[in-house]
Amino acid sequence: MRQEKMETAMRERFWERFTLEELTPQEWEALCDGCGQCCLLKLHDEDTQELAVLNVACRLLDIHSCQCSDYANRFDSVPDCTQLTPALVKEFTWLPQSCGYRRVAEGRKLAGWHPLLSNDAERVHRKGISVRSFAVSQDEVPEQQLESHIIAVLPM
């Protein structure tokens, strides 16, 4: 029993001491700040090599909690759901500057509001960093209206 607890315990201040590649699955999940921004839909324009970020969230995102409503089965329900990996974190320039994964990958400190530092999962929402205040569900937006929900255009 004790060994089992040791395997699931997170290492102290792991985000400062280890690279993304060295994190345990539990540490990896804990590094997520719960903003929900990675669950916003994106449109890639092949001609301009730009990425349009929408205020439309994946249909599985619970917009209030900014958590996936079916995390364990998300890839079955949403085949194009992106599973972040250390390599993809470095590749995805669209991840917000505030993203815990991005900050660790870039050798920066976590923001003071991050749940690992603040012990307050609601702070990301109170600070206005999460999508809670502006996202709408994919179920509410017809596909032909997606372009009218663009909130940012980023170079690729």
CSV table of C-alpha atoms in Angstrom, one decimal:
chain,number,residue,atom,x,y,z
A,1,MET,CA,0.0,0.0,0.0
A,2,ARG,CA,2.7,2.5,0.9
A,3,GLN,CA,4.6,1.8,-2.3
A,4,GLU,CA,1.4,2.3,-4.3
A,5,LYS,CA,1.0,5.8,-2.6
A,6,MET,CA,4.6,6.6,-3.5
A,7,GLU,CA,4.0,5.9,-7.1
A,8,THR,CA,1.1,8.3,-7.3
A,9,ALA,CA,2.6,11.0,-5.2
A,10,MET,CA,3.9,14.0,-7.1
A,11,ARG,CA,7.5,15.2,-6.6
A,12,GLU,CA,7.9,18.5,-4.7
A,13,ARG,CA,7.9,21.5,-7.1
A,14,PHE,CA,8.4,19.1,-10.0
A,15,TRP,CA,7.7,21.9,-12.5
A,16,GLU,CA,10.9,23.6,-11.4
A,17,ARG,CA,13.1,20.5,-11.2
A,18,PHE,CA,12.2,18.4,-14.3
A,19,THR,CA,11.6,18.8,-18.0
A,20,LEU,CA,8.3,18.0,-19.5
A,21,GLU,CA,9.7,14.8,-20.8
A,22,GLU,CA,10.6,13.7,-17.2
A,23,LEU,CA,7.2,14.3,-15.7
A,24,THR,CA,5.0,11.4,-14.4
A,25,PRO,CA,1.5,11.2,-15.9
A,26,GLN,CA,0.1,12.6,-12.7
A,27,GLU,CA,2.5,15.5,-12.7
A,28,TRP,CA,1.8,16.2,-16.4
A,29,GLU,CA,-2.0,16.4,-15.7
A,30,ALA,CA,-1.4,18.7,-12.7
A,31,LEU,CA,0.6,21.1,-14.8
A,32,CYS,CA,-2.5,22.0,-16.7
A,33,ASP,CA,-3.8,25.3,-15.4
A,34,GLY,CA,-7.4,24.6,-16.4
A,35,CYS,CA,-7.8,27.6,-18.7
A,36,GLY,CA,-9.5,25.6,-21.5
A,37,GLN,CA,-7.7,27.5,-24.2
A,38,CYS,CA,-6.3,24.4,-25.8
A,39,CYS,CA,-9.9,23.2,-26.3
A,40,LEU,CA,-10.9,26.2,-28.4
A,41,LEU,CA,-11.5,25.3,-32.1
A,42,LYS,CA,-8.9,26.5,-34.6
A,43,LEU,CA,-9.0,26.9,-38.3
A,44,HIS,CA,-5.8,26.5,-40.3
A,45,ASP,CA,-5.6,28.5,-43.6
A,46,GLU,CA,-3.3,26.6,-45.9
A,47,ASP,CA,-2.9,29.5,-48.3
A,48,THR,CA,-1.9,32.2,-45.7
A,49,GLN,CA,-0.3,29.7,-43.2
A,50,GLU,CA,-2.4,31.4,-40.5
A,51,LEU,CA,-4.3,29.9,-37.6
A,52,ALA,CA,-7.6,31.4,-36.6
A,53,VAL,CA,-8.6,30.8,-33.0
A,54,LEU,CA,-12.3,30.8,-32.3
A,55,ASN,CA,-14.3,31.5,-29.2
A,56,VAL,CA,-16.0,28.1,-29.9
A,57,ALA,CA,-15.0,25.3,-27.5
A,58,CYS,CA,-15.0,21.6,-28.2
A,59,ARG,CA,-18.4,20.1,-27.5
A,60,LEU,CA,-16.9,18.1,-24.6
A,61,LEU,CA,-15.6,21.1,-22.8
A,62,ASP,CA,-17.6,22.0,-19.7
A,63,ILE,CA,-17.3,25.8,-20.2
A,64,HIS,CA,-18.0,26.6,-16.5
A,65,SER,CA,-15.3,24.3,-15.1
A,66,CYS,CA,-13.1,24.4,-18.2
A,67,GLN,CA,-12.6,20.7,-17.9
A,68,CYS,CA,-13.3,17.9,-20.4
A,69,SER,CA,-16.7,16.3,-19.7
A,70,ASP,CA,-15.4,12.9,-21.0
A,71,TYR,CA,-11.6,13.1,-20.5
A,72,ALA,CA,-11.0,9.4,-20.4
A,73,ASN,CA,-12.9,8.8,-23.7
A,74,ARG,CA,-12.2,12.1,-25.5
A,75,PHE,CA,-10.3,10.6,-28.4
A,76,ASP,CA,-13.2,8.2,-29.1
A,77,SER,CA,-15.7,11.0,-29.0
A,78,VAL,CA,-13.6,13.7,-30.7
A,79,PRO,CA,-11.1,12.0,-33.1
A,80,ASP,CA,-9.2,15.2,-33.8
A,81,CYS,CA,-8.8,16.1,-30.1
A,82,THR,CA,-5.2,17.1,-29.6
A,83,GLN,CA,-3.2,15.3,-27.0
A,84,LEU,CA,-0.5,17.6,-25.8
A,85,THR,CA,2.9,16.0,-25.6
A,86,PRO,CA,6.3,17.6,-24.7
A,87,ALA,CA,7.1,17.8,-28.5
A,88,LEU,CA,3.8,19.3,-29.4
A,89,VAL,CA,4.0,21.9,-26.6
A,90,LYS,CA,7.2,23.2,-28.3
A,91,GLU,CA,5.6,23.1,-31.7
A,92,PHE,CA,2.2,24.7,-30.9
A,93,THR,CA,2.9,28.4,-31.0
A,94,TRP,CA,-0.8,29.0,-30.4
A,95,LEU,CA,-0.6,27.9,-26.8
A,96,PRO,CA,-1.1,31.0,-24.6
A,97,GLN,CA,1.9,32.6,-22.9
A,98,SER,CA,0.2,31.8,-19.6
A,99,CYS,CA,0.1,28.0,-20.3
A,100,GLY,CA,1.8,26.0,-17.7
A,101,TYR,CA,3.2,23.5,-20.2
A,102,ARG,CA,4.5,26.3,-22.4
A,103,ARG,CA,6.1,28.1,-19.5
A,104,VAL,CA,7.9,25.0,-18.2
A,105,ALA,CA,9.0,24.1,-21.8
A,106,GLU,CA,10.5,27.7,-22.2
A,107,GLY,CA,12.2,27.5,-18.8
A,108,ARG,CA,9.9,30.1,-17.2
A,109,LYS,CA,8.3,30.1,-13.8
A,110,LEU,CA,4.6,29.2,-13.4
A,111,ALA,CA,2.3,32.2,-13.0
A,112,GLY,CA,1.5,33.0,-9.4
A,113,TRP,CA,-2.2,32.2,-10.0
A,114,HIS,CA,-1.4,28.7,-11.3
A,115,PRO,CA,-3.2,26.0,-9.2
A,116,LEU,CA,0.0,24.3,-8.2
A,117,LEU,CA,1.2,27.6,-6.6
A,118,SER,CA,-2.0,29.1,-5.4
A,119,ASN,CA,-3.9,25.9,-4.4
A,120,ASP,CA,-6.9,27.6,-5.9
A,121,ALA,CA,-8.3,26.2,-9.1
A,122,GLU,CA,-10.8,29.1,-9.4
A,123,ARG,CA,-8.1,31.7,-9.6
A,124,VAL,CA,-7.5,31.1,-13.4
A,125,HIS,CA,-11.2,32.0,-13.9
A,126,ARG,CA,-11.2,35.1,-11.6
A,127,LYS,CA,-8.1,36.4,-13.4
A,128,GLY,CA,-9.9,36.1,-16.7
A,129,ILE,CA,-7.4,33.7,-18.2
A,130,SER,CA,-9.8,30.9,-18.8
A,131,VAL,CA,-12.3,30.6,-21.5
A,132,ARG,CA,-15.2,30.6,-19.0
A,133,SER,CA,-16.2,34.2,-19.7
A,134,PHE,CA,-16.3,34.1,-23.5
A,135,ALA,CA,-16.4,30.6,-25.0
A,136,VAL,CA,-19.5,29.0,-26.5
A,137,SER,CA,-20.0,25.3,-27.1
A,138,GLN,CA,-19.5,23.8,-30.5
A,139,ASP,CA,-23.0,22.4,-30.2
A,140,GLU,CA,-24.4,26.0,-30.3
A,141,VAL,CA,-22.6,27.1,-33.4
A,142,PRO,CA,-23.5,25.8,-36.9
A,143,GLU,CA,-20.5,24.9,-38.9
A,144,GLN,CA,-21.2,27.5,-41.6
A,145,GLN,CA,-21.0,30.2,-38.9
A,146,LEU,CA,-17.6,29.2,-37.4
A,147,GLU,CA,-15.7,32.0,-39.2
A,148,SER,CA,-17.8,34.6,-37.5
A,149,HIS,CA,-16.4,33.4,-34.2
A,150,ILE,CA,-12.7,34.1,-34.9
A,151,ILE,CA,-11.1,35.9,-32.0
A,152,ALA,CA,-7.4,35.8,-33.1
A,153,VAL,CA,-5.4,35.1,-36.2
A,154,LEU,CA,-1.9,33.8,-35.6
A,155,PRO,CA,1.0,33.2,-37.9
A,156,MET,CA,2.0,29.5,-38.2
